[in-house]
Coordinates of C-alpha atoms in Angstrom, one line a residue:
X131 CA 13.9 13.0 14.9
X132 CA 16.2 10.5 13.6
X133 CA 15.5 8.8 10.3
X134 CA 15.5 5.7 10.9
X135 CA 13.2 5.8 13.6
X136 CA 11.0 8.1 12.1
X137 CA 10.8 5.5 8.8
X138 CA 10.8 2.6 10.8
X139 CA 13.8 1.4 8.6
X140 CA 16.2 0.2 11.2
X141 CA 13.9 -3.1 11.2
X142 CA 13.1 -3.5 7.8
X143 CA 16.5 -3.4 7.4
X144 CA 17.6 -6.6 9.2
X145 CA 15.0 -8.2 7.0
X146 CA 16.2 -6.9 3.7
X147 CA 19.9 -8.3 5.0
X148 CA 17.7 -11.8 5.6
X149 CA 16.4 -11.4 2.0
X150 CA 19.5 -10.3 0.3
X151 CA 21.4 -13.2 2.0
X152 CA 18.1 -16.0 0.6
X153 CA 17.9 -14.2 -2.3
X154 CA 14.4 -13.5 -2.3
X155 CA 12.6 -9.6 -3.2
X156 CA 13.0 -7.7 -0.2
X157 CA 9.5 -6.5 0.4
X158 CA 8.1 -9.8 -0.8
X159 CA 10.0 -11.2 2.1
X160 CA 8.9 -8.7 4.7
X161 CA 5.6 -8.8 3.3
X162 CA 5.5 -12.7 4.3
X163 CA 6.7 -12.0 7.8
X164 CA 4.4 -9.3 8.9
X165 CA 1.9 -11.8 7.4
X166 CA 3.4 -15.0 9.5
X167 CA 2.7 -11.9 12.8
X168 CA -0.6 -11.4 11.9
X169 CA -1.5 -15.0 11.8
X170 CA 0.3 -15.3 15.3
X171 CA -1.6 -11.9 16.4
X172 CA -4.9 -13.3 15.8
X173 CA -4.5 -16.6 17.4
X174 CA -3.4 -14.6 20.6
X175 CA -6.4 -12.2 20.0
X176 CA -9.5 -14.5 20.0
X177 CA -7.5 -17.1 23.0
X178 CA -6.9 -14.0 25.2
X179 CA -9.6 -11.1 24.0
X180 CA -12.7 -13.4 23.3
X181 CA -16.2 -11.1 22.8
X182 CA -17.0 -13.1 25.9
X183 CA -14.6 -12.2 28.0
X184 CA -13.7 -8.2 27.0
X185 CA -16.0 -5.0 26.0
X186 CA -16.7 -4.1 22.5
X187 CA -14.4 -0.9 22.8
X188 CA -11.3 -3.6 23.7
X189 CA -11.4 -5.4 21.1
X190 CA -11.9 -2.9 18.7
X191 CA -8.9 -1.0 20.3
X192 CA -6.8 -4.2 20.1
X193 CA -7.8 -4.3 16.4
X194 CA -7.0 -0.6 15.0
X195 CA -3.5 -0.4 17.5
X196 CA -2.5 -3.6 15.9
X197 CA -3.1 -3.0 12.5
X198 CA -1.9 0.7 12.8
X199 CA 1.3 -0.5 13.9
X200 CA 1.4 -3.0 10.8
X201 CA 0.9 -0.8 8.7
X202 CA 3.8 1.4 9.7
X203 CA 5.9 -1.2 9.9
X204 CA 5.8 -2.5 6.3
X205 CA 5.0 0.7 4.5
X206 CA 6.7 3.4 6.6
X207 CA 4.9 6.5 8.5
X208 CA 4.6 8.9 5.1
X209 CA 2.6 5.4 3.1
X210 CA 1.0 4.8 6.5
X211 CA 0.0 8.5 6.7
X212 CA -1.8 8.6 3.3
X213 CA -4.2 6.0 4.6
X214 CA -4.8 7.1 7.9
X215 CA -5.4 11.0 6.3
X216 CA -7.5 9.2 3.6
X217 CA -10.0 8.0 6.1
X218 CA -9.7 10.4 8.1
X219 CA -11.2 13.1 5.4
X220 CA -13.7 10.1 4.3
X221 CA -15.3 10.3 7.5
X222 CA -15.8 13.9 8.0
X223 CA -17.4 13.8 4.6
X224 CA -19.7 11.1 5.8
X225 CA -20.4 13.2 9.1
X226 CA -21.2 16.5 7.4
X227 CA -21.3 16.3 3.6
X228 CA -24.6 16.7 2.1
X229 CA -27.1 13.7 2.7
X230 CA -28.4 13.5 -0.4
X231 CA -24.8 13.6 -2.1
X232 CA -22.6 12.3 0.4
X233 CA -22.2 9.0 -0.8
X234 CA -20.7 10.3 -4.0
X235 CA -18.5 12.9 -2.4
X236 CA -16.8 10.4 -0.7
X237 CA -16.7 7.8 -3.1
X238 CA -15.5 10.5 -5.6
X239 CA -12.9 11.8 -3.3
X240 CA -11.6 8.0 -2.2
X241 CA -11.6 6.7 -5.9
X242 CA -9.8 9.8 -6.8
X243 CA -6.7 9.4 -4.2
X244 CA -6.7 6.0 -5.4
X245 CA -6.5 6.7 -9.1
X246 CA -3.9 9.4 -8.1
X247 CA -1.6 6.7 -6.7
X248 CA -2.1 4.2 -9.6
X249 CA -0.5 7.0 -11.5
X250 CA 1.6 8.0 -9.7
X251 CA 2.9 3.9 -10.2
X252 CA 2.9 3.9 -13.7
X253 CA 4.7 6.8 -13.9
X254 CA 7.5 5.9 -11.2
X255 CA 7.4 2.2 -10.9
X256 CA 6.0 1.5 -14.4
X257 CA 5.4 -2.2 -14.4
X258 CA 6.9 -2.8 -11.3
X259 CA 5.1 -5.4 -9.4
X260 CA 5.9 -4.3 -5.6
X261 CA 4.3 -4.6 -1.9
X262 CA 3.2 -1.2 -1.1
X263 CA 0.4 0.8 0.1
X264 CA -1.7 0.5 -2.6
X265 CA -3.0 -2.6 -2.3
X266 CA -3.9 -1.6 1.0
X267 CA -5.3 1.6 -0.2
X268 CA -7.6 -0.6 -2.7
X269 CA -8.9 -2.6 0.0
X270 CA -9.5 0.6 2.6
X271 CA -11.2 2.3 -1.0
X272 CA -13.9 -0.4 -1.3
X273 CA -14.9 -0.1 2.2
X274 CA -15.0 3.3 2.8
X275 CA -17.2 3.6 -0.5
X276 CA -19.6 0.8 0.7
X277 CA -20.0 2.3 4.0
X278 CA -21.0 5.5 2.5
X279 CA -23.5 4.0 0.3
X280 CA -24.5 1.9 3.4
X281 CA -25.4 5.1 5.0
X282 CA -27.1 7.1 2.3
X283 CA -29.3 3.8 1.9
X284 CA -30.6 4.0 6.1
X285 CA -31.0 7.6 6.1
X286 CA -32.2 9.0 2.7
X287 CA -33.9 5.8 1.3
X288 CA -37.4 4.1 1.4
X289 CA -37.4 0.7 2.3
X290 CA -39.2 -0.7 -0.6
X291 CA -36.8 1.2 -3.0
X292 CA -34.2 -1.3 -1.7
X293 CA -33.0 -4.3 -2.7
X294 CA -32.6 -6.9 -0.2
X295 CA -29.4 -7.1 0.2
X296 CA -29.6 -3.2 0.3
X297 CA -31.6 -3.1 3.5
X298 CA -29.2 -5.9 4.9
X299 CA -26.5 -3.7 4.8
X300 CA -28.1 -0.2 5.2
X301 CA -26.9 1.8 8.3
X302 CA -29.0 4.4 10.0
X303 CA -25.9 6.2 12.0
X304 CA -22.5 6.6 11.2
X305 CA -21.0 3.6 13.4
X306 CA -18.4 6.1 15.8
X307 CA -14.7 6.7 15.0
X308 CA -13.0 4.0 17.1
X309 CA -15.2 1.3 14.9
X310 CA -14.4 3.2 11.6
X311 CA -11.2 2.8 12.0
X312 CA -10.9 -0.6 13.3
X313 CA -13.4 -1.6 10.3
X314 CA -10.7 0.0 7.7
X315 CA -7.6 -0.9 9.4
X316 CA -8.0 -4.5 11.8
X317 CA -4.5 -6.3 11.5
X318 CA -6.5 -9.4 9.6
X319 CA -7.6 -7.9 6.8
X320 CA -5.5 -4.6 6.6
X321 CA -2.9 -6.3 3.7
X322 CA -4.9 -8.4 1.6
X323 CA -8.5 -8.3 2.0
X324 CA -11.2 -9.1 2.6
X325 CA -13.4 -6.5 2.1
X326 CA -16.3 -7.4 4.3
X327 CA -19.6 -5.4 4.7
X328 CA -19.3 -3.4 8.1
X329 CA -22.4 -5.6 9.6
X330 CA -20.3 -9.1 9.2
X331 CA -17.2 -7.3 10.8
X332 CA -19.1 -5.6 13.7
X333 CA -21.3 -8.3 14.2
X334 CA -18.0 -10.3 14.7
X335 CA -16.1 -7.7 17.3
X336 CA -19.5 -7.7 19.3
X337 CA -19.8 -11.7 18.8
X338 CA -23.3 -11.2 17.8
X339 CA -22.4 -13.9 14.7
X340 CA -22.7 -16.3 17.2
X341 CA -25.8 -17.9 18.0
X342 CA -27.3 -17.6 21.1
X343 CA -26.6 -21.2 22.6
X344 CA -23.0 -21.0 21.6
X345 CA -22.8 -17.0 23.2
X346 CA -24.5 -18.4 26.5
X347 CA -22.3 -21.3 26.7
X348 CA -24.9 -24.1 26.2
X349 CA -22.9 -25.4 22.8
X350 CA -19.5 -25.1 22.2
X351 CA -18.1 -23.0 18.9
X352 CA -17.1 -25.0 16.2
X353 CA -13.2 -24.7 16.2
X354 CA -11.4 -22.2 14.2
X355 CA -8.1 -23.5 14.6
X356 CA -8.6 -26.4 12.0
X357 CA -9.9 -24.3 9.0
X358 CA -7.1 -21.5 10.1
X359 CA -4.5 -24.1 10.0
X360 CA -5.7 -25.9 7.0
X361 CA -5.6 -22.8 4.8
X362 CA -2.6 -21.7 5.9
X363 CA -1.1 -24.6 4.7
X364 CA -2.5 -24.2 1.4
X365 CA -1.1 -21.0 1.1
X366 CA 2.2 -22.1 1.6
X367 CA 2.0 -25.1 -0.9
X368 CA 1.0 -22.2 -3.1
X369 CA 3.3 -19.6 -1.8
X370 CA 6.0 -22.6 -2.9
X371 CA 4.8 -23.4 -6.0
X372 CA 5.7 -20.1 -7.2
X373 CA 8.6 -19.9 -5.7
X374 CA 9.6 -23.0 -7.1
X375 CA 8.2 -23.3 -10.3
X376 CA 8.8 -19.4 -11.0
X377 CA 11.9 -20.1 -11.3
X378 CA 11.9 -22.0 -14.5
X379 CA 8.5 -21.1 -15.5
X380 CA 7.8 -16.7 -16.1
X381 CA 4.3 -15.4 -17.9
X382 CA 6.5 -12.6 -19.5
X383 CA 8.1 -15.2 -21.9
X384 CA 4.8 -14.9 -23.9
X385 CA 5.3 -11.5 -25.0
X386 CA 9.1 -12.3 -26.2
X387 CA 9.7 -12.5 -29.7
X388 CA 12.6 -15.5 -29.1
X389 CA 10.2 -17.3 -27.4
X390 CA 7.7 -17.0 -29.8
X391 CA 9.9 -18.0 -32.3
X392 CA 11.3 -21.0 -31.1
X393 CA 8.5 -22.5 -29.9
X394 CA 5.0 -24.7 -31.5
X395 CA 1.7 -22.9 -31.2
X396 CA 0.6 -25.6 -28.7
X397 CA 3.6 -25.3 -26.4
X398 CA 3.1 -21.7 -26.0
X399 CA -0.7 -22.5 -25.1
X400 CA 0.1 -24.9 -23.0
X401 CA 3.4 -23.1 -21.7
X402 CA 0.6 -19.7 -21.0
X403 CA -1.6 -22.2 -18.8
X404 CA 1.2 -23.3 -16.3
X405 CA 3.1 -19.9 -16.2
X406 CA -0.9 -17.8 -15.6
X407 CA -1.0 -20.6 -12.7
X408 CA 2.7 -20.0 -11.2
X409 CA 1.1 -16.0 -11.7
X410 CA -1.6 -16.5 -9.8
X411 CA -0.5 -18.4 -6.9
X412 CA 1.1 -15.3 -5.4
X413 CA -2.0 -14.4 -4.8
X414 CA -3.6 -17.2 -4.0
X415 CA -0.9 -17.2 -0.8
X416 CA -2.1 -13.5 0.4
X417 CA -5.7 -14.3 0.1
X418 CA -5.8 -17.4 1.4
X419 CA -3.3 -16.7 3.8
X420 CA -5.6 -13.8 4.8
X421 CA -8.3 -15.5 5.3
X422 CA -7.0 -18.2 7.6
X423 CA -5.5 -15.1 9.9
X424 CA -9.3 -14.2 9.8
X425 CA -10.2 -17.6 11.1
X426 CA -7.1 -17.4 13.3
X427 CA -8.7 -14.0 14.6
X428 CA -12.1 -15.7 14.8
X429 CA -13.4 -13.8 11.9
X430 CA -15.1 -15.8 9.1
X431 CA -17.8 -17.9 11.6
X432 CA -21.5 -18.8 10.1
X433 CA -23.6 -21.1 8.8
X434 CA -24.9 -22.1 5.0
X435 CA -28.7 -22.1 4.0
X436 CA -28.9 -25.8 5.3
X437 CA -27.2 -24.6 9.1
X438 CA -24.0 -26.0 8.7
X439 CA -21.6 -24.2 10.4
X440 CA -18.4 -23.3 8.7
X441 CA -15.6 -20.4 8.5
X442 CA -15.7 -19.2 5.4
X443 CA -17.7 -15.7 5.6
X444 CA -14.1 -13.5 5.0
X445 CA -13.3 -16.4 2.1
X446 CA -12.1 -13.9 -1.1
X447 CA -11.0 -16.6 -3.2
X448 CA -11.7 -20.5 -4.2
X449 CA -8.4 -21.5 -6.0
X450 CA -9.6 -25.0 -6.9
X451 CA -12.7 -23.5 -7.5
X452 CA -11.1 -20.9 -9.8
X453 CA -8.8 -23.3 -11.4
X454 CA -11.2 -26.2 -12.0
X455 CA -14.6 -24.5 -13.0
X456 CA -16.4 -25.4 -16.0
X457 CA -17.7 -22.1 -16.6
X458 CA -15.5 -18.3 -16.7
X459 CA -18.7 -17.4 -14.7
X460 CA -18.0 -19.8 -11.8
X461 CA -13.6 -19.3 -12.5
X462 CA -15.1 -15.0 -12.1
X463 CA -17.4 -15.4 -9.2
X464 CA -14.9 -17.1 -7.1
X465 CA -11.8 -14.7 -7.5
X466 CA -11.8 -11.6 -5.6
X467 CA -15.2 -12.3 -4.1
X468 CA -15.9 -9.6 -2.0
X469 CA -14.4 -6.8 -4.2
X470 CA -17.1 -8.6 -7.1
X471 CA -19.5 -8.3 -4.4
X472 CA -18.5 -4.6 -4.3
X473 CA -18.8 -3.9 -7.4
X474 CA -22.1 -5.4 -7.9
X475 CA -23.6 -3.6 -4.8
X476 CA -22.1 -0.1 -5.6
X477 CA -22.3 -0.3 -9.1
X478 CA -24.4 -2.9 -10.8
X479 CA -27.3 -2.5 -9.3
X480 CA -27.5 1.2 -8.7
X481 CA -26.7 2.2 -12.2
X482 CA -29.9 3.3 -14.7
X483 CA -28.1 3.1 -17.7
X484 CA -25.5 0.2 -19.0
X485 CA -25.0 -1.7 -15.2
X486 CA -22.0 -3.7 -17.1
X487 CA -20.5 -0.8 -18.4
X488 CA -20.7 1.3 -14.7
X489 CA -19.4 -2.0 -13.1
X490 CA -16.6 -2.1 -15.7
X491 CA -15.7 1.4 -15.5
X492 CA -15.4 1.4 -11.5
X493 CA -13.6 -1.9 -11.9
X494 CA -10.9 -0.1 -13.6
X495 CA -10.9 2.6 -11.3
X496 CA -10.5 0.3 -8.9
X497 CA -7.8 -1.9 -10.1
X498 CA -5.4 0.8 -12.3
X499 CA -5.2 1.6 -15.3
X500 CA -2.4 -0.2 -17.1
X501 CA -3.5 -1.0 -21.0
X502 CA -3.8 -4.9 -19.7
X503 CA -6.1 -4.3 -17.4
X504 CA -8.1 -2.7 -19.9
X505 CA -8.3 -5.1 -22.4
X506 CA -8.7 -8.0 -20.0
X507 CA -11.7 -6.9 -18.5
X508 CA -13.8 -6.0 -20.9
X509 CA -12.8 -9.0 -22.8
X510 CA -13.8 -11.2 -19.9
X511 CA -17.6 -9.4 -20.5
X512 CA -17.8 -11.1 -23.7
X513 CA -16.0 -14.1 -22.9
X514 CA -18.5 -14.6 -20.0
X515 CA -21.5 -13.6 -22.7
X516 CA -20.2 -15.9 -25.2
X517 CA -19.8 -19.3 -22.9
X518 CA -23.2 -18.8 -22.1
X519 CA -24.8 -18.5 -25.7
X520 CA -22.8 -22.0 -26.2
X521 CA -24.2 -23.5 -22.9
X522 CA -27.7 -23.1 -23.2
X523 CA -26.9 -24.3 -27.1
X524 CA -24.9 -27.3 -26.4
X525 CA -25.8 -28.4 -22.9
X526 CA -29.4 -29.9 -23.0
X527 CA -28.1 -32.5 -25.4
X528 CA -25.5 -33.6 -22.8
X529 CA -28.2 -34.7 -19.7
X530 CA -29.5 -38.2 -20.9
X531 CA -27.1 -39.8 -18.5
X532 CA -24.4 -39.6 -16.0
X533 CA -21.5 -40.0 -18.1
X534 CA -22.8 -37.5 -21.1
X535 CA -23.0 -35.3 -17.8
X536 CA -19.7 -35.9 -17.0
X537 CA -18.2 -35.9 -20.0
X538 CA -19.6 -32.7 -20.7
X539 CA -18.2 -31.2 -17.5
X540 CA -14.8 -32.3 -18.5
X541 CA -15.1 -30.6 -21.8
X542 CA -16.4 -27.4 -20.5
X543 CA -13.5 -27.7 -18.0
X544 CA -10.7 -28.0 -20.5
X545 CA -12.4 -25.1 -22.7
X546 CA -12.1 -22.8 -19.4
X547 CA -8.9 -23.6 -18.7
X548 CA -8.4 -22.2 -22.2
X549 CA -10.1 -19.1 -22.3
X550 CA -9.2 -17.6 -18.9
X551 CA -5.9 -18.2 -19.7
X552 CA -6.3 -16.2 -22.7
X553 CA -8.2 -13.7 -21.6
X554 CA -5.8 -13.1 -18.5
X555 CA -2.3 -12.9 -19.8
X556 CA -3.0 -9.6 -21.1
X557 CA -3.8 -8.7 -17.2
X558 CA -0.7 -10.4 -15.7
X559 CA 1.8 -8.5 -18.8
X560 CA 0.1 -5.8 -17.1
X561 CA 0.9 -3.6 -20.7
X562 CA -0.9 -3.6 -23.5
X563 CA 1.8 -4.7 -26.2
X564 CA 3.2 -7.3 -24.3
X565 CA -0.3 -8.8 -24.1
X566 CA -1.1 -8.0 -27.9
X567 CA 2.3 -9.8 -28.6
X568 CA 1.3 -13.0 -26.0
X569 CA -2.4 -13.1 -28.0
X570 CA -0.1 -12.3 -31.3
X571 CA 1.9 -15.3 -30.9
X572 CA -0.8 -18.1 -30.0
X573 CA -2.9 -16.3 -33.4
X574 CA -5.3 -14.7 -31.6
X575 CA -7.4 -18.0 -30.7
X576 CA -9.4 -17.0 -28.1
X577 CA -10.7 -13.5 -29.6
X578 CA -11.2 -16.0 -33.0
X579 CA -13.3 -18.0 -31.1
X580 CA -15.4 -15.9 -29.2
X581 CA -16.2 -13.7 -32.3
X582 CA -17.2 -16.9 -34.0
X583 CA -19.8 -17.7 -31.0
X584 CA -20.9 -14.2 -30.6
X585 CA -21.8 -13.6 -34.7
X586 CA -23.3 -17.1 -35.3
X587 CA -24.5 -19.1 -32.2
X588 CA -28.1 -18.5 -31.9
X589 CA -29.5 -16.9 -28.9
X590 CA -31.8 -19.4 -27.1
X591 CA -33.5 -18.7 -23.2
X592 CA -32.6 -20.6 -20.1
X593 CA -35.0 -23.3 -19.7
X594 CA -35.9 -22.1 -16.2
X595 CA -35.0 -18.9 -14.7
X596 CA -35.3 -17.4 -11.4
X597 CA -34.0 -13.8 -10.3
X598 CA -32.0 -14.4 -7.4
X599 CA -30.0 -12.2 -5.3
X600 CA -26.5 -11.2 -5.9
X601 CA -25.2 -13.6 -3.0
X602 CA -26.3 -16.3 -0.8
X603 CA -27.1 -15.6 2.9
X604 CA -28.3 -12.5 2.1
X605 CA -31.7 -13.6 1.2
X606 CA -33.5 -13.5 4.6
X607 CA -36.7 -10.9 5.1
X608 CA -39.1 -9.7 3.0
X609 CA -40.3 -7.2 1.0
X610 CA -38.0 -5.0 -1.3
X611 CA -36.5 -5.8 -5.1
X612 CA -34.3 -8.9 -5.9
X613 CA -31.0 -7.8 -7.7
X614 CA -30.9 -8.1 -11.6
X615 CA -29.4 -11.7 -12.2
X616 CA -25.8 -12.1 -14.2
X617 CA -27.4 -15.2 -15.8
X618 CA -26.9 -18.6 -16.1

């Protein structure tokens, strides 16, 4: 068969001569197209292939073909292949591993194909930040491990040994092939999250999500084509920020020594804050951007504790929210949210022994293995242990009024900014030396810190403390265990 037809090159091609011709990375551009399609594709989807109108078996059809053929198209067949063969092995292991063990064959063998491909990176495109099928592989990872664990949980495990979130999610049957595959590969969420639960995204294809006076037409559906529309434009203005600004602005100037040289201790602090925020809006742009082609889709429908409707149920990230919190526990919990979900579920709360060290250890499974990553993890651990020693310290004396509340907040605000920004750069240098160099060259101010806190700030109990479980709308029923609680 001909190359280019078996590669699927001779269209990428006319978009790397669009991208050579703006200037811009070629897969970052085709990357933003096939996004721009999927946007358009799930608009089209829920107008023309409503759960009202078309079976079950349609929609999840529509869903798998679609993000197949995305898949094929941006990666190639041989990427695409490693995916589809990836799941494919997954789910005979779920069918006819051992019960009792199946959940950890599988979760072994997907981890392992992942961890095989992050090396296989660092040894060919060391560094090298590129669009590939690894990210997608990461995302296909975390579900394929949660259904499995999903599974063991219905079939092998008591009720009451559950937590209840557990029994939310447990499944009693594997769900068929056609939804498998749809789960792990829907054109919404196939590039950049998020990793939903399979309940959520089943419970959306069948358009039991709904309530029943908006299923039988007595209420009309809140509109998805406002919050689609709104976050897509957010994750353009960030999508142009960082084109924009990243063009004057680069987080890799922290780590060079000229830089370093020429520059005062609080411009490179303050130079580190702007350039981590120019980093991070290229994400913010894929998962925001995701999750309005969710929306777009109709994925992403429910309601809060007080019944308020909204579409934020396949929301993976809170960039205001992350950039504005006055805690690194709040900045955390709203970045990668369902992959921290994840990690809780699978890890956290399962493990006997250290639950922060299992959750850390899959966590860099998960994510690779480059020497940043490493450091910046763990680090955020103590960060995360240290800001709440100071809270529970320094707090209480700031709630006589509104403006010691506020001024408080503002405080803890500015001292967040700070850390995270600290503790990140390692993560965005991505190798360990250039992030020992970044910390090297604003004296180490954020380890300083933290040591100080963590040696001498006395350890004091919350005022009032109530386990709670690991999300909210997930507290519904009764019986079972609550989830051990991060803290404060």
């Amino acid at each position: 068969m001909d190359e280019e037809l078996l590669s699927v090159t001779y269209f990428t091609r006319q978009v790397y001569l669009v991208a050579d011709d703006i200037g811009l990375a070629r897969d970052q551009i085709l990357f933003f197209l096939v996004t721009v399609f999927c946007f358009v594709a799930g608009l089209l989807f829920n107008t023309i292939l409503p759960s009202s109108r078309v079976s079950t078996t349609v929609r999840h059809a529509v869903l798998t073909g679609v993000g197949v053929g995305v898949i094929v198209y941006i990666y190639g067949v041989v990427q695409s292949g490693v995916l589809l063969v990836t799941s494919l092995i997954c789910q005979l292991l779920m069918l006819y591993a051992p019960g009792a063990y199946m959940h950890i064959l599988v979760s072994v063998v997907s981890l392992g194909l992942l961890a095989g491909t992050h090396i296989y990176n660092m040894v060919y495109f060391y560094g090298d930040y590129r669009v590939d099928y690894t990210g997608s592989l990461m995302i296909i990872t975390a579900k394929i491990s949660g259904l499995a664990f999903a599974l063991h949980d219905g079939k092998y495990k008591k009720v009451e040994d559950l937590t209840v979130a557990q029994q939310g999610r447990s499944l009693k049957e594997f769900p068929g092939t056609l939804p498998y595959f749809s789960f792990l590969f829907n054109f919404p969420c196939v590039l950049a999250m998020p990793c939903s639960i399979y309940q959520e995204y089943e419970s959306y294809v069948t358009g039991d999500n709904l309530p029943e006076d908006i299923r039988s037409g007595k209420k009309a559906l809140r509109s998805n084509l406002v919050p689609a529309l709104t976050k897509a434009l957010a994750a353009f203005a960030a999508l142009a920020f960082h084109i924009v600004a990243g063009a004057k602005v680069s987080i890799i100037n922290l780590s060079r020594e000229e830089f370093i040289a020429s520059t005062s201790f609080l411009y490179r602090i303050a130079y580190g804050c702007v350039a981590g925020l120019v980093f991070r809006c290229r994400y913010y742009f894929a998962f925001v951007f995701a999750d309005a082609t969710c929306n777009a889709a109709g994925f992403g429908y429910g309601k809060d504790k007080d019944g308020n409707e909204h579409w934020d149920t396949a929301t993976n990230m809170r960039p205001l929210t992350v950039e504005l919190a006055t805690s690194p526990k709040t900045s955390i919990e709203n970045w990668n949210i369902h992959i921290a979900r994840w990690l809780r579920w699978v890890a956290y709360e399962r493990s006997p022994w250290q639950p922060r060290l299992a959750a850390f250890c899959l966590s860099a499974i998960w994510h690779g293995f480059y020497g940043g990553y490493l450091v910046t993890l763990p680090f955020a651990g103590l960060l995360g242990d240290a800001a709440l020693k100071l809270r529970r310290n320094i707090r209480p004396h700031f709630q006589g009024s509104w403006a010691m509340r506020h001024t408080y907040d503002h405080i803890t605000r500015v001292c967040t900014i700070l850390s995270m920004c600290f503790t990140c750069t390692p993560f965005m240098l991505l190798e360990f030396w250039r992030g020992f160099r970044a910390w090297q060259g604003v004296y180490f101010y954020g380890a300083i810190i933290i040591a100080i806190v963590l040696l001498t700030v006395p350890n004091k109990k919350s005022a009032s403390r109530s386990p709670t479980p690991p999300e909210t709308g997930e507290q519904a029923g009764t019986g079972g265990k609550t989830a051990k609680p991060h803290g404060e």
